[in-house]
C-alpha positions as semicolon CSV with decimal commas, in nm:
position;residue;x (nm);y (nm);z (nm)
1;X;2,454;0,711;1,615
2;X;2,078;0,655;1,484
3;X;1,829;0,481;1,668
4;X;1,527;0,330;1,476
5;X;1,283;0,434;1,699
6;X;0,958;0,366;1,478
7;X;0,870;0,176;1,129
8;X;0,759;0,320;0,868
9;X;0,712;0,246;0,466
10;X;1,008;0,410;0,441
11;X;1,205;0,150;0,675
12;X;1,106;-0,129;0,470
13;X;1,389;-0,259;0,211
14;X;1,302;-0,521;-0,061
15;X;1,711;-0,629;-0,137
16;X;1,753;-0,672;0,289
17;X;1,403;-0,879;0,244
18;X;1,515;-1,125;-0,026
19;X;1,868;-1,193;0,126
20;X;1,727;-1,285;0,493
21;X;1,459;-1,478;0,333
22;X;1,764;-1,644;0,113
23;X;1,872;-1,865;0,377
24;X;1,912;-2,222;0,358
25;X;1,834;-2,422;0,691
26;X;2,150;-2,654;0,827
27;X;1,997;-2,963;0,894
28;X;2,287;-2,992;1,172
29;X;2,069;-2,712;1,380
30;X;1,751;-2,910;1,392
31;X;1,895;-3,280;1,467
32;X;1,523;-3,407;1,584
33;X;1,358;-3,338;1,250
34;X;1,334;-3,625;1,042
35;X;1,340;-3,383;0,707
36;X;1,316;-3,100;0,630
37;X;1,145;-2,993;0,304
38;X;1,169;-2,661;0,137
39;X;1,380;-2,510;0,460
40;X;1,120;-2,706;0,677
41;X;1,166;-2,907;0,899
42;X;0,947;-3,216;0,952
43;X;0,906;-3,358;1,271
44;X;0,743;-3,744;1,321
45;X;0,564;-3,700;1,594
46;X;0,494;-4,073;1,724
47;X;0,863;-4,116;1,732
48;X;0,895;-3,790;1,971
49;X;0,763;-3,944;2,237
50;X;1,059;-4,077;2,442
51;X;1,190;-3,751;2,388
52;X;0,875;-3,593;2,567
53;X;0,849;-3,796;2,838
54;X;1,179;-3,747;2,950
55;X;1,300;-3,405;3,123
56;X;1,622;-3,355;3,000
57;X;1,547;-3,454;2,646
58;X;1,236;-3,284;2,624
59;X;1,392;-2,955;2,710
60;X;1,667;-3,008;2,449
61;X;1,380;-3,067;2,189
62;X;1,185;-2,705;2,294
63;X;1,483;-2,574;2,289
64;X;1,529;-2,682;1,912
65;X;1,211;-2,577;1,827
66;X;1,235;-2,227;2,004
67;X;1,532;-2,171;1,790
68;X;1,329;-2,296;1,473
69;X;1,045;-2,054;1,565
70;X;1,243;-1,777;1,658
71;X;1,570;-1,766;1,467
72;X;1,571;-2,008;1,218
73;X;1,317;-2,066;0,938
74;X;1,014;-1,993;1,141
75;X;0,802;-2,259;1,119
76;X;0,800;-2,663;1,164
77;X;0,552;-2,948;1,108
78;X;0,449;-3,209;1,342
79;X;0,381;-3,530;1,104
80;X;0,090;-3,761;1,277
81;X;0,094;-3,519;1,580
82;X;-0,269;-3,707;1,611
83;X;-0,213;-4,094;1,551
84;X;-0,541;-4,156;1,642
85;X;-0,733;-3,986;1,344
86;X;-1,064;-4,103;1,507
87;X;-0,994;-3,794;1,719
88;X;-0,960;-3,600;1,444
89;X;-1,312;-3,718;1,291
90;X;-1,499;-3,680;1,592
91;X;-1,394;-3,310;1,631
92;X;-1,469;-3,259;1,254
93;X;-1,833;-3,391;1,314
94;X;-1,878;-3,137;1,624
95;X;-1,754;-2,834;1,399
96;X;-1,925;-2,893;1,103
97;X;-2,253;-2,972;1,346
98;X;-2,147;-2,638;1,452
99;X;-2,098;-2,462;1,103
100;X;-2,453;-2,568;1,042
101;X;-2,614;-2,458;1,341
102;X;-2,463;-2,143;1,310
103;X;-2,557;-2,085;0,931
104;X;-2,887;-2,179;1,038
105;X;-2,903;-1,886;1,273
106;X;-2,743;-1,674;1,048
107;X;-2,542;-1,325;1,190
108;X;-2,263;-1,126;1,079
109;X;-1,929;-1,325;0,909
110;X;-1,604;-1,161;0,848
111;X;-1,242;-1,259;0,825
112;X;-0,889;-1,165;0,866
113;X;-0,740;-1,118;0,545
114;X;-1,040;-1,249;0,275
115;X;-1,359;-1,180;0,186
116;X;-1,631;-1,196;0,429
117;X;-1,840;-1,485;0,380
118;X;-1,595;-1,647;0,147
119;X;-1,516;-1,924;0,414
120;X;-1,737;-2,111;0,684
121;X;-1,552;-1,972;0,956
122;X;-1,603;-2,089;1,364
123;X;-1,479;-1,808;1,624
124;X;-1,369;-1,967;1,934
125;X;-1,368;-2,319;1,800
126;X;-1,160;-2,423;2,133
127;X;-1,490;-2,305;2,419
128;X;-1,765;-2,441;2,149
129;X;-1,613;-2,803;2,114
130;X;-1,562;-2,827;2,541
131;X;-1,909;-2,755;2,548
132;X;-2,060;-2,958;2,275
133;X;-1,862;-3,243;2,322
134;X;-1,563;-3,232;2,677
135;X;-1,513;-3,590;2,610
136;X;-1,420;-3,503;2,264
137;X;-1,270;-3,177;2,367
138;X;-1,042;-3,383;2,599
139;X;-0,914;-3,604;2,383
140;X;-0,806;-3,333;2,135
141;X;-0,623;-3,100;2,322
142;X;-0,491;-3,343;2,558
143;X;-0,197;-3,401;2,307
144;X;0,125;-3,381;2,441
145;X;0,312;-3,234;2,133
146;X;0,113;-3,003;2,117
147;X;0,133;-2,881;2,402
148;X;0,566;-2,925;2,382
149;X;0,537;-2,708;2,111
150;X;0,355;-2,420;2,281
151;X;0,589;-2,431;2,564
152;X;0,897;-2,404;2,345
153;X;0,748;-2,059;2,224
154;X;0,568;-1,948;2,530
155;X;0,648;-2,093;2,842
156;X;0,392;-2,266;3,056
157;X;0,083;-2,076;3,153
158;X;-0,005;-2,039;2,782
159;X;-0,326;-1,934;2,666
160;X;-0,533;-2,136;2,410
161;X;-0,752;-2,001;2,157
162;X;-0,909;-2,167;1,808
163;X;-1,102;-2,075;1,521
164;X;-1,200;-2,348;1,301
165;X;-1,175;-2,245;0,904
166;X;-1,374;-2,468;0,621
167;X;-1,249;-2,312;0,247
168;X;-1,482;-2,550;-0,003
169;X;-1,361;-2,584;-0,347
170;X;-1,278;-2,235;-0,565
171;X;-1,233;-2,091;-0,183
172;X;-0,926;-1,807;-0,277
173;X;-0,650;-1,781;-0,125
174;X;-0,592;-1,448;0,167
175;X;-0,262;-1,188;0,092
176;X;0,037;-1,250;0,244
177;X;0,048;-1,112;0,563
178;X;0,155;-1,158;0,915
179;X;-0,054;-1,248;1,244
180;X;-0,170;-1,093;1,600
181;X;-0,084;-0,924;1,767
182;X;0,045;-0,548;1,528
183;X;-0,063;-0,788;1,228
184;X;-0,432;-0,766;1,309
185;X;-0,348;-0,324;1,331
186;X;-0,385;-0,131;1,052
187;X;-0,101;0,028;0,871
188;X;-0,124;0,384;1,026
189;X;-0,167;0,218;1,396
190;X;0,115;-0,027;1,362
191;X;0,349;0,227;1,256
192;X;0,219;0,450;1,578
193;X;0,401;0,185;1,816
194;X;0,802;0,178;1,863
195;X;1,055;-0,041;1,687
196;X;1,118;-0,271;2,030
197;X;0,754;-0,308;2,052
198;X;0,747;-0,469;1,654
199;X;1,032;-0,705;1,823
200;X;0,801;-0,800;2,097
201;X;0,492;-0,850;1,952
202;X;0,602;-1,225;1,763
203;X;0,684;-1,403;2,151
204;X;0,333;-1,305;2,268
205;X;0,162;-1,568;2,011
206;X;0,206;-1,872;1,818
207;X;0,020;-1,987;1,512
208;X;-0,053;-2,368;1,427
209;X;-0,301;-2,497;1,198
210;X;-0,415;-2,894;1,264
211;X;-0,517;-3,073;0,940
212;X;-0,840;-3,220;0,945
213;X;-0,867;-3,392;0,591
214;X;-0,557;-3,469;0,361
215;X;-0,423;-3,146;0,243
216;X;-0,240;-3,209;-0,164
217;X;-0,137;-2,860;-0,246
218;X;-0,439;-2,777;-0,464
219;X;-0,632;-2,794;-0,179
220;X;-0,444;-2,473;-0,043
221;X;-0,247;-2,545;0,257
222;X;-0,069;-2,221;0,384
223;X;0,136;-2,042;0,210
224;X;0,504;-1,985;0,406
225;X;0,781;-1,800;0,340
226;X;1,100;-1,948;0,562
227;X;1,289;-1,675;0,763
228;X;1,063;-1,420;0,714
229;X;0,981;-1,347;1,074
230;X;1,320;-1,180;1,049
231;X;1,240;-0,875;0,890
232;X;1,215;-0,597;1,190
233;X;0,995;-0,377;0,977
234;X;0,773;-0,672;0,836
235;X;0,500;-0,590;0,982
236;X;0,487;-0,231;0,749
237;X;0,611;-0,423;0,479
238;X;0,385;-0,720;0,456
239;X;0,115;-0,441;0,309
240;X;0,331;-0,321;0,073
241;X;0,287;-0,442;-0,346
242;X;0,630;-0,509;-0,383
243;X;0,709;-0,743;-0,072
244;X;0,365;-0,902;-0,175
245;X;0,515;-0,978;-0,527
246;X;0,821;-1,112;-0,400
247;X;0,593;-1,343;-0,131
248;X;0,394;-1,503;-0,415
249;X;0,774;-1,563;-0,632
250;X;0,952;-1,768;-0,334
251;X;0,627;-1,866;-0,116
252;X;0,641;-2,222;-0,015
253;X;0,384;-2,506;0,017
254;X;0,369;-2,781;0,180
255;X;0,095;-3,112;0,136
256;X;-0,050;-3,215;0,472
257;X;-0,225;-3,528;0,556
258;X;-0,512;-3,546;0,843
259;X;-0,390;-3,549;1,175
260;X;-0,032;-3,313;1,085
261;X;-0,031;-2,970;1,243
262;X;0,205;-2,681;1,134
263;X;0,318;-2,439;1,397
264;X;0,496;-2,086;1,279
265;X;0,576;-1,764;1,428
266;X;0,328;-1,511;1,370
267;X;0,585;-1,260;1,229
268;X;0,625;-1,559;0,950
269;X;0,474;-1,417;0,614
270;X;0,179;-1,632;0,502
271;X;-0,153;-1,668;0,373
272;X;-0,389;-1,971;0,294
273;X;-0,382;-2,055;-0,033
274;X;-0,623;-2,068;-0,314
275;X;-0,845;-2,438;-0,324
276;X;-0,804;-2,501;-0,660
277;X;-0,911;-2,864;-0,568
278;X;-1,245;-3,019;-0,764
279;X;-1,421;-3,188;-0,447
280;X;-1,193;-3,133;-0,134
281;X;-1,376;-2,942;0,212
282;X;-1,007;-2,818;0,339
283;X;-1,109;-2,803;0,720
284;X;-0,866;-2,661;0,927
285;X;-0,842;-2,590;1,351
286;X;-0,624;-2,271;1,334
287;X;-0,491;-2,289;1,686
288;X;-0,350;-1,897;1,802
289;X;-0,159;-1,926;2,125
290;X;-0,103;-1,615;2,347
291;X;0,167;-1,565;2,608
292;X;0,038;-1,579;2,981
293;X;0,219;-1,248;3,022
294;X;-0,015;-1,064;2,818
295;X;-0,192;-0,923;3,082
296;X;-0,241;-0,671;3,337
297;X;-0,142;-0,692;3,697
298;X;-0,472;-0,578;3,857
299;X;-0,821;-0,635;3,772
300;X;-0,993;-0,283;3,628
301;X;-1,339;-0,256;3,594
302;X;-1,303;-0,006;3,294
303;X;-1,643;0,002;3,181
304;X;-1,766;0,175;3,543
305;X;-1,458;0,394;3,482
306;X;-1,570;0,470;3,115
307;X;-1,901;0,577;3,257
308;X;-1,811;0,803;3,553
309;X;-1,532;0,997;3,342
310;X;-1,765;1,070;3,016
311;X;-1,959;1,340;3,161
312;X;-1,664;1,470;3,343
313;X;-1,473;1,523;3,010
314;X;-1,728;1,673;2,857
315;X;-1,758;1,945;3,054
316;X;-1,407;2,011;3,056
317;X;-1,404;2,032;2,696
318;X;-1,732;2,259;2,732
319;X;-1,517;2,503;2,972
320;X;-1,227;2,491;2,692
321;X;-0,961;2,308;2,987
322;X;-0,905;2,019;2,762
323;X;-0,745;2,002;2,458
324;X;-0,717;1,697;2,199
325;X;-0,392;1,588;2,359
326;X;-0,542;1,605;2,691
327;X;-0,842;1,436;2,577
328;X;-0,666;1,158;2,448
329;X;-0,416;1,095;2,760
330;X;-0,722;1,065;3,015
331;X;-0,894;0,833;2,770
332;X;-0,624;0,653;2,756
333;X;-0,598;0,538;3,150
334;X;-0,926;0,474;3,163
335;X;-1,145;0,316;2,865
336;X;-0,951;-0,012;2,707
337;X;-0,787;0,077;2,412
338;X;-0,727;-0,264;2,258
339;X;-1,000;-0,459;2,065
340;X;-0,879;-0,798;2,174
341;X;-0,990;-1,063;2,343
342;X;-1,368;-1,012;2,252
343;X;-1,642;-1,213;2,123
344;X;-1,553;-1,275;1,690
345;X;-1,901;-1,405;1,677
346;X;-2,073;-1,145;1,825
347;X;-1,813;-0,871;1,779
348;X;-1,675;-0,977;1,363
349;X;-1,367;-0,759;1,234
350;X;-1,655;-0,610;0,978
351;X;-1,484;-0,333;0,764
352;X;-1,126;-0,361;0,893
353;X;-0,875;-0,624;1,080
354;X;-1,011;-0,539;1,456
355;X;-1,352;-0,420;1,596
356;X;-1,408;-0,093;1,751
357;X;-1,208;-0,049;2,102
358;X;-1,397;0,087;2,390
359;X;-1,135;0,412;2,420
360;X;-1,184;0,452;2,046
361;X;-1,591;0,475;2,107
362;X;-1,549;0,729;2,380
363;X;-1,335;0,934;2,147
364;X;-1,603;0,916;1,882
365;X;-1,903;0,962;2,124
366;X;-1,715;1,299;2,241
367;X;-1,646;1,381;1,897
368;X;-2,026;1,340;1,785
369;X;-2,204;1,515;2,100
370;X;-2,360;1,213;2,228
371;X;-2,516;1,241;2,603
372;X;-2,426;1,091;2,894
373;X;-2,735;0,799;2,811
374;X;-2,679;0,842;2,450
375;X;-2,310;0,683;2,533
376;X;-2,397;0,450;2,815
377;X;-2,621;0,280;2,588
378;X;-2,333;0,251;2,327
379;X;-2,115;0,179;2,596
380;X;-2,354;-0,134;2,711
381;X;-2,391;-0,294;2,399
382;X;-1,995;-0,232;2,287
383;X;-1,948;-0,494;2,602
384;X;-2,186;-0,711;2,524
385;X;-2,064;-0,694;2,206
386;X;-1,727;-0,856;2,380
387;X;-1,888;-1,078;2,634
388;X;-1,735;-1,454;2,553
């Protein structure tokens, strides 16, 4: 019997790709939708409600959408999740207030999957709007479909996280791809992590994107591919030409008016699309929603640990006791070896999909001789790099 342990380029299979991606969705398996478009379905909110505010129905409806996120076509769309678009305008007022002030100040930009710069682009959209405006804040997230749909995917004790993106007219669209967490890795570090773990990493997160303007295709609303979240070795294959190709042949789009959201799994293939639109600002909330069990069981303070081990290794390494694979195991349980969460303002994805991880410093700051100071100093300012 073989196991597939890891992915690799050589796991991914174009033929296996089209004929999962084939499917056509049964409207008998999604009985709450009131369409369903393309292999879509389309939920009306307002008429949800009865359904949400009662226990037994409401768990019947999660459980429809965790089958839609998970096993059927991967993504759904809540139609007027905000009925009250005033909402919708006074958050929209607070970002772009906030797009302004921050082009004022100027800094480093950078996105996931386009050009730097190409978009006005607001890291941590959800702690800058509480701030500016709770009253505002409040009324915005305190939307109960929203928060239905989050609990079909993840549970309760979800995490909430936003980046607000503004693509003006001529914006281009990003390459298909798929989300956070292994979608935000490079190609040589995704492959570095087992199969089980590529199954895992799509119920730690959920993408949703609220519509704050009307959104007619030429505008660019995202570009979906149904059932894609499917493919076990996607998340190799989304980089390669030929998948690509095939994305941009059966990718599907779908108009949005102010006040809809979309929600998909992040395994979903997808990319925003190109605003071929003469005078629309497409203004988007891009709402990325992590798992509450994404997290440690005891508090480390890593940074101390960082610190006291540095000069330690060193001189193991000067004394010829450590080896590379040595090296790599103590850094390992001790400096934090993943980028996320950190500060996207202060801390951009400039020159790749993640910033620099503390363990991957101290592996460079051994590799290049620094001192003890030399890497305390690059130590201090790599956290305050990440402070929120």
């Amino acid at each position: 019997m073989t196991h597939v342990a890891y992915f690799d380029d050589e796991s991914c299979v174009l033929d296996e790709f089209r004929a999962l991606t084939s499917q056509t969705l049964d409207a008998a398996a999604v009985p709450s939708a009131q369409a369903i478009t393309q292999n879509i379905p389309i939920y009306d909110t307002p008429s949800l409600a009865p359904k949400l505010s009662e226990a037994s129905k409401r768990r019947a409806l999660l459980a429809e959408w965790g089958w839609v996120l998970g096993q059927g076509p991967g993504v759904l769309v809540l139609r007027a999740a905000y009925k009250d678009l005033g909402v919708i305008d006074a958050a929209s007022a607070a970002y772009e207030a906030i797009i302004a002030r921050e082009k004022a100040q100027g800094g480093a930009q950078a996105d996931h999957f386009a050009t730097a710069g190409a978009n006005d682009r607001v890291w941590n959209s959800l702690q800058k709007l509480c701030m500016v405006d709770p009253m505002v804040f409040a009324r915005y997230f305190g939307n109960p479909a929203l928060a239905a749909v989050c609990e079909a995917w993840l549970g309760p004790g979800y995490q909430m996280t936003a980046q607000v993106n503004l693509v003006r007219p001529g914006g281009q669209a990003q390459t298909a791809h798929r989300d956070y967490h292994l979608g935000f890795q490079s190609g040589e570090v995704a492959a570095q992590f087992p199969a089980h773990v590529h199954d895992l990493s799509p119920v730690m997160t959920l993408q949703g994107a609220i519509a704050h303007c009307d959104m007619p295709v030429e505008s660019g609303p995202t570009k979906l591919l149904p059932y894609s979240q499917l493919y076990r070795p996607g998340y190799m294959a989304y980089r390669r030409d030929d998948f690509r190709a095939y994305f941009e042949e059966r990718f599907v789009q779908l108009p949005l008016s102010k006040g809809d959201a979309v929600f998909f799994n992040p395994a979903l293939f997808h990319g925003a699309g190109d605003n071929r639109s003469a005078d629309i600002q497409r203004l988007v909330n891009l709402v990325q929603v992590s798992s509450p069990f994404g997290r440690a069981m005891e508090s480390i303070d890593r940074l101390t640990m960082c610190r006291a081990l540095y000069p330690a290794l060193q001189t193991l390494i000067a004394e010829h006791e450590f080896a590379e694979a040595k090296i790599r195991a103590a850094i390992a349980a001790t400096a934090e070896g993943y980028s996320f969460p950190t500060n996207l303002d202060l801390d951009p994805p400039v020159g790749g999909l993640a910033p620099e991880t503390q363990a991957t410093l101290m592996q460079r700051a051994l590799d290049t001789g620094m001192t003890p100071e030399e890497f305390d100093d690059a130590l201090a300012r790599h956290a305050a790099r990440r402070l929120a």
